[in-house]
N, C-alpha and C. Protein backbone atom coordinates (compact mmCIF):
# COMPACT_ATOMS: atom_id res chain seq x y z
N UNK A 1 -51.18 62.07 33.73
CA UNK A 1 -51.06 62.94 34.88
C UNK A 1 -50.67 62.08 36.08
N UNK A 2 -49.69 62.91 36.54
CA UNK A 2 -49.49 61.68 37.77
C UNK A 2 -48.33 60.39 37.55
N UNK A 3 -48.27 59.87 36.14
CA UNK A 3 -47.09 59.02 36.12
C UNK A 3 -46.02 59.51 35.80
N UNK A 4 -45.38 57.99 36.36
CA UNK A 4 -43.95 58.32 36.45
C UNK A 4 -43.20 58.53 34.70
N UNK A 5 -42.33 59.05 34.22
CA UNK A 5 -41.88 59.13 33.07
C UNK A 5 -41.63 57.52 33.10
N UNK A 6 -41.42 56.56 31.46
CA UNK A 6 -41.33 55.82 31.07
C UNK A 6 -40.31 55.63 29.81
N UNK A 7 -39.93 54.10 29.63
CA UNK A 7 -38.93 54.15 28.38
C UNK A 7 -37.62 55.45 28.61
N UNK A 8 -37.08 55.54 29.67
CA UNK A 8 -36.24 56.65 29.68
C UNK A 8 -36.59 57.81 28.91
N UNK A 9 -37.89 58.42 29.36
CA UNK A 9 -38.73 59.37 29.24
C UNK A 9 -39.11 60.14 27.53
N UNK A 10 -38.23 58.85 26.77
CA UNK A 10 -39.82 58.81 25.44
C UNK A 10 -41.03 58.73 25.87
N UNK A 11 -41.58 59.27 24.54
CA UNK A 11 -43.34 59.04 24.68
C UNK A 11 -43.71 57.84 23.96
N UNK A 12 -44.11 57.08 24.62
CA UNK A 12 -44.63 55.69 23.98
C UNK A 12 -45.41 55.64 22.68
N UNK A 13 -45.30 54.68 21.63
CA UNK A 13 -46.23 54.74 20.68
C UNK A 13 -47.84 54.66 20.82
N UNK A 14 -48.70 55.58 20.56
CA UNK A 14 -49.77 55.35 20.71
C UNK A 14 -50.67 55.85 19.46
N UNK A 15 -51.69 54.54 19.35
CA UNK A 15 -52.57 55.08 18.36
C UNK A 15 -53.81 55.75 18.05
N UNK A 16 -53.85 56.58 17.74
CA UNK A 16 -54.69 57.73 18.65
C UNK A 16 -56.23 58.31 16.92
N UNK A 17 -57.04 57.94 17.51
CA UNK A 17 -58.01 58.20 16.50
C UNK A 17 -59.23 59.07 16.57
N UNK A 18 -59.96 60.18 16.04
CA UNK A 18 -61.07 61.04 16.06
C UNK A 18 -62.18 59.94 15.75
N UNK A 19 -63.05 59.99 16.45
CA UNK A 19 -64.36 58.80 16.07
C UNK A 19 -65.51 59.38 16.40
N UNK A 20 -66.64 59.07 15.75
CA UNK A 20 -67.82 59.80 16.00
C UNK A 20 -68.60 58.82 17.41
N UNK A 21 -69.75 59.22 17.82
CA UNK A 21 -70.34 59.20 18.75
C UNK A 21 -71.05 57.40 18.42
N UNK A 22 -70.94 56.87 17.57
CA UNK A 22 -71.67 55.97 17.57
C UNK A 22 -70.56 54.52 16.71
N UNK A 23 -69.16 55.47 16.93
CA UNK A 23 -67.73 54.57 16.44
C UNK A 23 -67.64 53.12 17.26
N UNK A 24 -67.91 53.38 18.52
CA UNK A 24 -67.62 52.08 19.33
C UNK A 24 -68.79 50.65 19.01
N UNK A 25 -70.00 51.12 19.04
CA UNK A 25 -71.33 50.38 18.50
C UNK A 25 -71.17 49.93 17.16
N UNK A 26 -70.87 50.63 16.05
CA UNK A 26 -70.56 50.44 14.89
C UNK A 26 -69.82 48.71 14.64
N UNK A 27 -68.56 49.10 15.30
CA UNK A 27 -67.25 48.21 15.63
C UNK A 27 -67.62 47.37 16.23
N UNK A 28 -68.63 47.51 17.07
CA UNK A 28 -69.03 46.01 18.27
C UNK A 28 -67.93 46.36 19.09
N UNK A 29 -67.38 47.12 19.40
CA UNK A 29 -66.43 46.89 20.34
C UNK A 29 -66.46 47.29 21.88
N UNK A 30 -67.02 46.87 23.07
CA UNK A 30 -67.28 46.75 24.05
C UNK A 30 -66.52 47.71 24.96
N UNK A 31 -67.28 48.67 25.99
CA UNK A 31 -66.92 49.58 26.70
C UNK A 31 -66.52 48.53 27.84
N UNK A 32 -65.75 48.75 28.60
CA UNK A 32 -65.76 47.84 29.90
C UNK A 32 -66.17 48.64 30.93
N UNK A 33 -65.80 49.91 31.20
CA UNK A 33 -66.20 50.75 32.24
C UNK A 33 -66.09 52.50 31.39
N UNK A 34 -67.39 53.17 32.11
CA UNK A 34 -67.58 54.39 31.80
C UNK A 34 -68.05 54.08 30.60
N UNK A 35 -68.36 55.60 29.59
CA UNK A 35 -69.02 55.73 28.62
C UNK A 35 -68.03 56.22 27.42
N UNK A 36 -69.28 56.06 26.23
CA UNK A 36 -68.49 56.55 24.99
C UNK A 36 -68.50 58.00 25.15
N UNK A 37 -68.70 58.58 23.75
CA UNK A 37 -68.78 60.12 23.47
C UNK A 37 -70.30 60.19 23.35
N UNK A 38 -70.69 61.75 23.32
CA UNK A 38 -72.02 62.09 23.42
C UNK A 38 -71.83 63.02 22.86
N UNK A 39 -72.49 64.14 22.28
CA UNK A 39 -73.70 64.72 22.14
C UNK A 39 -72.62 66.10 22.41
N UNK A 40 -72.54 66.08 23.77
CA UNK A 40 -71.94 67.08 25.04
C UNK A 40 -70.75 67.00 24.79
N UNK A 41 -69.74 66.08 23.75
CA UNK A 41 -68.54 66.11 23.97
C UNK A 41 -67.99 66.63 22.45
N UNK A 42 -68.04 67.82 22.12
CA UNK A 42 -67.64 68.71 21.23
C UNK A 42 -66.91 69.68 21.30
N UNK A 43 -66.69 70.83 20.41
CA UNK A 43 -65.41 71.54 20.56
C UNK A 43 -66.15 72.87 21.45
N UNK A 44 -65.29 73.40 21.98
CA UNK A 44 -65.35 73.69 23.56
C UNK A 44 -65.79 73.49 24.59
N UNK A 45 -66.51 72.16 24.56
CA UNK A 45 -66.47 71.35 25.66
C UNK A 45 -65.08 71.05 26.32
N UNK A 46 -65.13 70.81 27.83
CA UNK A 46 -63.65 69.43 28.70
C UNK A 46 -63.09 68.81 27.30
N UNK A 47 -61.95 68.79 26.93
CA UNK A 47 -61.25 67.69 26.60
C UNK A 47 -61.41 66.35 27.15
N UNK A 48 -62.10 65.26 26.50
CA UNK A 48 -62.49 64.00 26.60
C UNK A 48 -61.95 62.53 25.85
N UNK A 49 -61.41 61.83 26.06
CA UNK A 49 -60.57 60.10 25.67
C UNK A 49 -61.64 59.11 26.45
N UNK A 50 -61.44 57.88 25.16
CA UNK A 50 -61.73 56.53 26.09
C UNK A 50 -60.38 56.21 25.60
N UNK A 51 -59.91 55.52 26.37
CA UNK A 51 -58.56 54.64 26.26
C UNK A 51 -58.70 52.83 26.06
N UNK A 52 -58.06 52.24 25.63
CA UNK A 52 -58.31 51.32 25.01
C UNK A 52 -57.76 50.49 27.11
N UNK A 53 -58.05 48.96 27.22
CA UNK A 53 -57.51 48.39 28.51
C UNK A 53 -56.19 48.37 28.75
N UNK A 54 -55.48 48.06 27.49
CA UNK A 54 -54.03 47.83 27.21
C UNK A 54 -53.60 49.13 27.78
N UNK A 55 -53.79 50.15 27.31
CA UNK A 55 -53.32 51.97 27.99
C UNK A 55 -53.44 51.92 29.68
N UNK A 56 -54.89 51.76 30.08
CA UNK A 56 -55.36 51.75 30.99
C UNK A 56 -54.33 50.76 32.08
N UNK A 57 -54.49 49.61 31.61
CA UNK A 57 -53.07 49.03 32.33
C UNK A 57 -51.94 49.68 32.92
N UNK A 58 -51.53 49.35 31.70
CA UNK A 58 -50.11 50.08 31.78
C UNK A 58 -49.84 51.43 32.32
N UNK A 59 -50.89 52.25 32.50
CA UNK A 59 -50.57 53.49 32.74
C UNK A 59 -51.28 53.78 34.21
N UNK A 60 -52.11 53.04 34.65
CA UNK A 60 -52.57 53.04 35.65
C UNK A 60 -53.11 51.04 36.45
N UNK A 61 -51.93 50.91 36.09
CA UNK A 61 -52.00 49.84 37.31
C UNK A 61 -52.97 49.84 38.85
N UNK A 62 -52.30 50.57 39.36
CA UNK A 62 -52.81 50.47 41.02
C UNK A 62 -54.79 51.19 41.18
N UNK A 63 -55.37 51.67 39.92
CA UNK A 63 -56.47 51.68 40.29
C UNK A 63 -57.26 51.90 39.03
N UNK A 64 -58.05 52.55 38.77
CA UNK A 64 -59.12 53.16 37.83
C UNK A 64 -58.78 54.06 37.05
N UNK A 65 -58.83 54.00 35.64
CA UNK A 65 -58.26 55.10 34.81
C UNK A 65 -59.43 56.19 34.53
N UNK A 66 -60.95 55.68 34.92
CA UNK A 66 -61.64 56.72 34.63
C UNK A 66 -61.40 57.82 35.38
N UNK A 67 -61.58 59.03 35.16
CA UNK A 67 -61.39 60.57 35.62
C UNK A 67 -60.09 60.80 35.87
N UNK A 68 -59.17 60.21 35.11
CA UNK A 68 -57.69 60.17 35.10
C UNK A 68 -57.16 61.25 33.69
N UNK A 69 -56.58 62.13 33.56
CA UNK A 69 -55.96 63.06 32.53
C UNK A 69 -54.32 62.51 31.85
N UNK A 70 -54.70 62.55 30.81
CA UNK A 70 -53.54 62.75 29.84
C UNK A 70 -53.09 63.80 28.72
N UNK A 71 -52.05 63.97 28.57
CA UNK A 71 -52.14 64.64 26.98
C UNK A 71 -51.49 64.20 25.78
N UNK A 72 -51.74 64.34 24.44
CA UNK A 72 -51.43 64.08 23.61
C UNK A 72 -50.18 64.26 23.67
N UNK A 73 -48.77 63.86 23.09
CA UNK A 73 -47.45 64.03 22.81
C UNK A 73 -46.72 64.13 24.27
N UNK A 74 -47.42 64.08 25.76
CA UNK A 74 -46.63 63.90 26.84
C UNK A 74 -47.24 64.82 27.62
N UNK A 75 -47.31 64.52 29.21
CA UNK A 75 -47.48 65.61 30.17
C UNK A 75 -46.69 67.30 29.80
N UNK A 76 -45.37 66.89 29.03
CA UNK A 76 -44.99 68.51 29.08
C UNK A 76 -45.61 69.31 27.35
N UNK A 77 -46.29 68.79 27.14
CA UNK A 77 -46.58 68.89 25.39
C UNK A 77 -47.69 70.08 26.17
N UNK A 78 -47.38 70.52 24.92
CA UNK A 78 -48.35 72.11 25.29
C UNK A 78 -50.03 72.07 24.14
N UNK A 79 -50.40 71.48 25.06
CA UNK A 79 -51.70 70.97 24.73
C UNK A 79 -52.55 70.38 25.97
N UNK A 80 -54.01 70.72 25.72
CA UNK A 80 -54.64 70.75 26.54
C UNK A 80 -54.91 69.09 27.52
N UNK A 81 -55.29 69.13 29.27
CA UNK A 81 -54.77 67.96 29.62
C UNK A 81 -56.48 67.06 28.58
N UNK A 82 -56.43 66.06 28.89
CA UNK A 82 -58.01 65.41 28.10
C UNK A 82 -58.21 64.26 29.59
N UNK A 83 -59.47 64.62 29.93
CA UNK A 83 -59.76 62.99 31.27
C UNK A 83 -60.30 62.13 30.40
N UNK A 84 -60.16 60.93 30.67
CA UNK A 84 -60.88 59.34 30.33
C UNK A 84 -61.99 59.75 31.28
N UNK A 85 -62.79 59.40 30.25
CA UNK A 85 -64.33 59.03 30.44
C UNK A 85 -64.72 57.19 29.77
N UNK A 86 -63.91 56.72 29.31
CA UNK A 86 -64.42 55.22 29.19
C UNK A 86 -62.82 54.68 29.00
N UNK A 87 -63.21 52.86 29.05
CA UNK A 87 -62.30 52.42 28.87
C UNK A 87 -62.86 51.39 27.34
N UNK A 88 -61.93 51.27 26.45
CA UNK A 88 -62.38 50.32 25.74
C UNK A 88 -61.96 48.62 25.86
N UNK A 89 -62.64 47.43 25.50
CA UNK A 89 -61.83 46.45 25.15
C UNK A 89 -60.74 46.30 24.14
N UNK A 90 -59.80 46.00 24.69
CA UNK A 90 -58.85 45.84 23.43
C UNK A 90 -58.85 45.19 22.17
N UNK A 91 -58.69 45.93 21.23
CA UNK A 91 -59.01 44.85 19.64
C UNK A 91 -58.09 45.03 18.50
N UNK A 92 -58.28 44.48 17.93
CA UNK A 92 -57.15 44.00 17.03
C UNK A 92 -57.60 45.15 15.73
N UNK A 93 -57.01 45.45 14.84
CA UNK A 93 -57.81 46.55 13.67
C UNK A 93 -57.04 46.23 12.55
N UNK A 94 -57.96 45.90 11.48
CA UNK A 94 -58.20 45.56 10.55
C UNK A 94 -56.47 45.73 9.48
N UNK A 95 -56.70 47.11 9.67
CA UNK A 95 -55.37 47.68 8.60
C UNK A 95 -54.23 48.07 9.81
N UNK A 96 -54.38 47.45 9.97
CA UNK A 96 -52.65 47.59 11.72
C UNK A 96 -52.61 46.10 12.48
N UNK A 97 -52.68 44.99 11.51
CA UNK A 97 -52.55 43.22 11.18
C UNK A 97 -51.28 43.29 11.82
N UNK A 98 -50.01 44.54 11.28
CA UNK A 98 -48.29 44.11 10.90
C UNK A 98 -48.08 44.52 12.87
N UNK A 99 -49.15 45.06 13.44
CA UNK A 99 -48.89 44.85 14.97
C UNK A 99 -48.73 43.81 15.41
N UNK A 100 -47.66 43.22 16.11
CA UNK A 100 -47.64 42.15 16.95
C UNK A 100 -48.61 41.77 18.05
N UNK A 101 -48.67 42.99 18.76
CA UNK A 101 -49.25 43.06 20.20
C UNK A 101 -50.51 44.07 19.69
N UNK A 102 -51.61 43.88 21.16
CA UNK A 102 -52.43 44.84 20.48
C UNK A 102 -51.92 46.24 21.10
N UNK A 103 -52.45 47.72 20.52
CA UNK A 103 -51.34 48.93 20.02
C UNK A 103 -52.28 49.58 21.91
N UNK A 104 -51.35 50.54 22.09
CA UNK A 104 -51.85 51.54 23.29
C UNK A 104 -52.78 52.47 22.80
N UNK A 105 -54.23 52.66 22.65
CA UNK A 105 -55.25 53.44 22.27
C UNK A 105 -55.73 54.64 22.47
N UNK A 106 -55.79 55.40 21.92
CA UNK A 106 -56.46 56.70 22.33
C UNK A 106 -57.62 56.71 21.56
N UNK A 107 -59.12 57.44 22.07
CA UNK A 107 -60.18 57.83 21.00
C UNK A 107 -60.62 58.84 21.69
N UNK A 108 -60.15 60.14 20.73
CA UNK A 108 -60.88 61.85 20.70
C UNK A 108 -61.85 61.34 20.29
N UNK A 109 -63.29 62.43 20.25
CA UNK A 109 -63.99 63.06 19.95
C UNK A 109 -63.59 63.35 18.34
N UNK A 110 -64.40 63.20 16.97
CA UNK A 110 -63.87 63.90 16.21
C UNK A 110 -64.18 65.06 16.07
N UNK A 111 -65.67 65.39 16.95
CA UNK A 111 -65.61 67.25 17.45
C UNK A 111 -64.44 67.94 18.25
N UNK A 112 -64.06 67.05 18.56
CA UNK A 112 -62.93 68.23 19.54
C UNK A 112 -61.12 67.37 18.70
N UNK A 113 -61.43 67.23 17.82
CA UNK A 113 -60.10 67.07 17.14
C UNK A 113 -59.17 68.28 17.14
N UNK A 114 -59.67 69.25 16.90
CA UNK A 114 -58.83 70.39 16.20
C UNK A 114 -58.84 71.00 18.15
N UNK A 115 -58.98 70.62 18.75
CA UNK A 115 -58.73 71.21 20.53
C UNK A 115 -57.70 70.44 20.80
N UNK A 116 -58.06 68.71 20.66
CA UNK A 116 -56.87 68.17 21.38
C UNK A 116 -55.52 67.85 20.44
N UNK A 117 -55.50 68.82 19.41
CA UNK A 117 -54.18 68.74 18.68
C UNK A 117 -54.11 70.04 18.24
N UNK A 118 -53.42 70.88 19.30
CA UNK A 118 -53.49 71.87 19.29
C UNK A 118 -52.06 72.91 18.82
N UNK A 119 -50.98 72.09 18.15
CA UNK A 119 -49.98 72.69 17.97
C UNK A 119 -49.57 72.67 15.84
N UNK A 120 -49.03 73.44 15.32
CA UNK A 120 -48.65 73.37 14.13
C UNK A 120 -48.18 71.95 13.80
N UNK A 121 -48.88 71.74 12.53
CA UNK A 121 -48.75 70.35 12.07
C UNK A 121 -49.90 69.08 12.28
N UNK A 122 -50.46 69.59 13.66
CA UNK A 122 -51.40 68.38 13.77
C UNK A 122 -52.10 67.79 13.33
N UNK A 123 -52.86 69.36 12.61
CA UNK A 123 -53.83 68.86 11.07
C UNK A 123 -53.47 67.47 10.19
N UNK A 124 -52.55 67.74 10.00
CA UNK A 124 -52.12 66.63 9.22
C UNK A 124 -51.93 65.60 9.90
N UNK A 125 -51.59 64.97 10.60
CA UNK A 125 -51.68 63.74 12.23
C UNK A 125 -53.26 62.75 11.28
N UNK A 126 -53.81 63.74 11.52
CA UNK A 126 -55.09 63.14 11.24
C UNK A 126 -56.58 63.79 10.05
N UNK A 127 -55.28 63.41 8.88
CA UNK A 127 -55.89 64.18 8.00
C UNK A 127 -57.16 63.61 6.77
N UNK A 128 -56.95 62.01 7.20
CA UNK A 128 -57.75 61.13 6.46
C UNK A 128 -58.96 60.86 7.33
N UNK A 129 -59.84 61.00 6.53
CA UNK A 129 -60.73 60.20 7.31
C UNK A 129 -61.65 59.13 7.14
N UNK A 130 -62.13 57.52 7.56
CA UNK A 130 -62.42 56.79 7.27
C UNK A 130 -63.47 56.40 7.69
N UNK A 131 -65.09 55.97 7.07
CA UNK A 131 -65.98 55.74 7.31
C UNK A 131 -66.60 54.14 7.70
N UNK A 132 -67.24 54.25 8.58
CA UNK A 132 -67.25 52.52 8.97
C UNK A 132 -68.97 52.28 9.11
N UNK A 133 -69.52 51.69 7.77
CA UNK A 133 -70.82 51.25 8.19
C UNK A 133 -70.98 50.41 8.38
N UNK A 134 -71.96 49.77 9.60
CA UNK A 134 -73.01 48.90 9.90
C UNK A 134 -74.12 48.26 9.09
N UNK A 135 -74.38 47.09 8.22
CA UNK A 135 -75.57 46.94 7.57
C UNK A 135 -75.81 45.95 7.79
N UNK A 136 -77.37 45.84 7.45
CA UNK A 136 -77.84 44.46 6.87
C UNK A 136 -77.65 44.14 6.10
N UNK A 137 -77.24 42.64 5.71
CA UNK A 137 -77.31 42.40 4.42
C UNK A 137 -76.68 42.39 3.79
N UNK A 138 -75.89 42.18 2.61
CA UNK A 138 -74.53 41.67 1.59
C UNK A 138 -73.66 43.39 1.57
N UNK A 139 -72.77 42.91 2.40
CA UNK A 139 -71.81 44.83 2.27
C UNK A 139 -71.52 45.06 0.46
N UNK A 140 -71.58 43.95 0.20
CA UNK A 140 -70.56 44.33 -1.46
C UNK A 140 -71.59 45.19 -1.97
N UNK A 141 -73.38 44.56 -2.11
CA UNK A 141 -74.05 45.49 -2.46
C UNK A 141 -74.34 47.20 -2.52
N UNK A 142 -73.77 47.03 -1.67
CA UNK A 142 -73.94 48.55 -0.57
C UNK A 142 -72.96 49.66 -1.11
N UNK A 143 -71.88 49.18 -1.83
CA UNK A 143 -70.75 50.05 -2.25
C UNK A 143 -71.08 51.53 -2.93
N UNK A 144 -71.27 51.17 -3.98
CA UNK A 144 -72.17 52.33 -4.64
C UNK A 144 -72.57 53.14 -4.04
N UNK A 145 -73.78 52.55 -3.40
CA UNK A 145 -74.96 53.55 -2.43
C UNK A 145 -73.84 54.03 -1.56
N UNK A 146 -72.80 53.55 -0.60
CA UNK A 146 -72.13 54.24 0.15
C UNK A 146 -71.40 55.43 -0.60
N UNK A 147 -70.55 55.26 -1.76
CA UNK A 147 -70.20 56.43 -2.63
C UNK A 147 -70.84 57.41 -2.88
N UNK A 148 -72.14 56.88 -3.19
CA UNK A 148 -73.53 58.21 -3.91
C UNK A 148 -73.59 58.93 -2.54
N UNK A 149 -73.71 58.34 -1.40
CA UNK A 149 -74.11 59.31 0.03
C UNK A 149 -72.98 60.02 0.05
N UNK A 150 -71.88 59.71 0.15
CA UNK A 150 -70.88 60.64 0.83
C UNK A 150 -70.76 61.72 -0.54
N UNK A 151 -71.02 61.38 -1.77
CA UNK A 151 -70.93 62.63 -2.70
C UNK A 151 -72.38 63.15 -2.75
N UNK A 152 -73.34 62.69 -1.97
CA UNK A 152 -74.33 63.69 -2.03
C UNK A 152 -74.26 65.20 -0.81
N UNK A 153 -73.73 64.36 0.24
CA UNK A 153 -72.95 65.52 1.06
C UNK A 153 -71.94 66.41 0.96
N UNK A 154 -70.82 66.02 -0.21
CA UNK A 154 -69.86 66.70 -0.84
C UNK A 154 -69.32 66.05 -1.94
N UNK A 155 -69.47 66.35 -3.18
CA UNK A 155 -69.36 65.99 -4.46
C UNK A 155 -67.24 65.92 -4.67
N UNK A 156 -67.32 67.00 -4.14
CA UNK A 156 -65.81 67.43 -3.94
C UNK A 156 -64.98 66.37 -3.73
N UNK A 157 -65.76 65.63 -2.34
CA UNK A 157 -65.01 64.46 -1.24
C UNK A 157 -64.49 63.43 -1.92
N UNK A 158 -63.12 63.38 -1.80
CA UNK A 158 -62.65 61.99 -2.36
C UNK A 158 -62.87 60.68 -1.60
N UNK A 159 -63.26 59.54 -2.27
CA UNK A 159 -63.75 58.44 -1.65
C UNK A 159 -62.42 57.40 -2.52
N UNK A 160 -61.64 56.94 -1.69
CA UNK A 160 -60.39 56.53 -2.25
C UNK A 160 -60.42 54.66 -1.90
N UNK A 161 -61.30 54.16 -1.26
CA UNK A 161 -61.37 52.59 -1.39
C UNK A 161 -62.64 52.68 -0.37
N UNK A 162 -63.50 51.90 -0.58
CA UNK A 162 -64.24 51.18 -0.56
C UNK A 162 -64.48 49.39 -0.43
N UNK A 163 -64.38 49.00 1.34
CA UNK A 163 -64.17 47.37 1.46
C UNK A 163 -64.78 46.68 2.68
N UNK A 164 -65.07 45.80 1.93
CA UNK A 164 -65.83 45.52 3.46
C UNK A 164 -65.04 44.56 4.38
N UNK A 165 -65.41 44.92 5.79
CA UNK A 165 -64.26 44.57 6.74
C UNK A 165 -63.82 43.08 6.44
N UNK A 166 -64.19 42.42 5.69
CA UNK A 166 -63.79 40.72 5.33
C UNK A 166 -62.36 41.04 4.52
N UNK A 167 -62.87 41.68 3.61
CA UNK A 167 -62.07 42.52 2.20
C UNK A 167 -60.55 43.04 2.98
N UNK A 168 -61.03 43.77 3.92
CA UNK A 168 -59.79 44.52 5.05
C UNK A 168 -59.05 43.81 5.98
N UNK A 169 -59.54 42.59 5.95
CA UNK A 169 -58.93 41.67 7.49
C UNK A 169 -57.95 40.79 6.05
């Protein structure tokens, strides 16, 4: 909201991910200003983003990106605007190595996924979804038990690899 068009008014590549409320802690990956997601930030709630620093930069140079609005696919994309409520540190991710630079960030809510992709097709944008645990203790052990949980919640659910972030880097 507010900037000037860019790249002779393409929309820049950005990598844009649904994460649960406790995604950033998980990751270790450090808020610098403002907050994560909560509780409060679900579907029909405000449309809500943390943006990664690299975004925040670039897109707002001259001051503070918190309480700043964007939208998915461009200011004229017919979808709802979303404000930054945090900023993240920038980090490198595991399975996106073949990036040179680190990527321009977006993180929805994965409650309000199906709000801030609001046009035919989006579903599919973000149709996988990938689980990231935290443990004590030897991850390899853990494999199994991570399989048995997610098919005790849905037997259905395909669980298609299983690795621990050593395994992934």
């Amino acid at each position: 909201e507010g900037a000037q068009s860019r790249n002779n008014g393409d929309a820049p590549y950005v990598l844009c991910s649904a994460v649960t409320e406790d995604y950033f802690r998980a990751r270790g990956m450090r808020l610098l200003r403002g907050r994560a997601f909560t509780g409060a930030d679900r579907e029909g709630a405000a449309g809500v983003v943390v943006v990664n620093e690299r975004l925040a930069r670039a897109f707002f140079p001259d001051g503070d990106a918190l309480g700043r609005q964007l939208k998915l696919g461009g200011r004229d994309a017919n979808r709802p605007w979303l404000t930054i409520v945090g900023v993240s540190a920038d980090t490198r991710h595991p399975n996106r190595l073949e990036l040179s630079e680190t990527p321009l960030e977006i993180y929805i809510p994965l409650t309000q996924q199906s709000f801030a992709q609001s046009r035919p097709g989006d579903a599919d944008a973000m149709r996988s979804v990938g689980l990231l645990a935290r443990v004590n203790g030897d991850p390899q052990s853990l494999k199994a038990a991570l399989q048995n949980e997610v098919w005790a919640v849905d037997r259905e659910q395909p669980v298609h690899i299983i690795r621990t972030m050593e395994e992934n880097v």
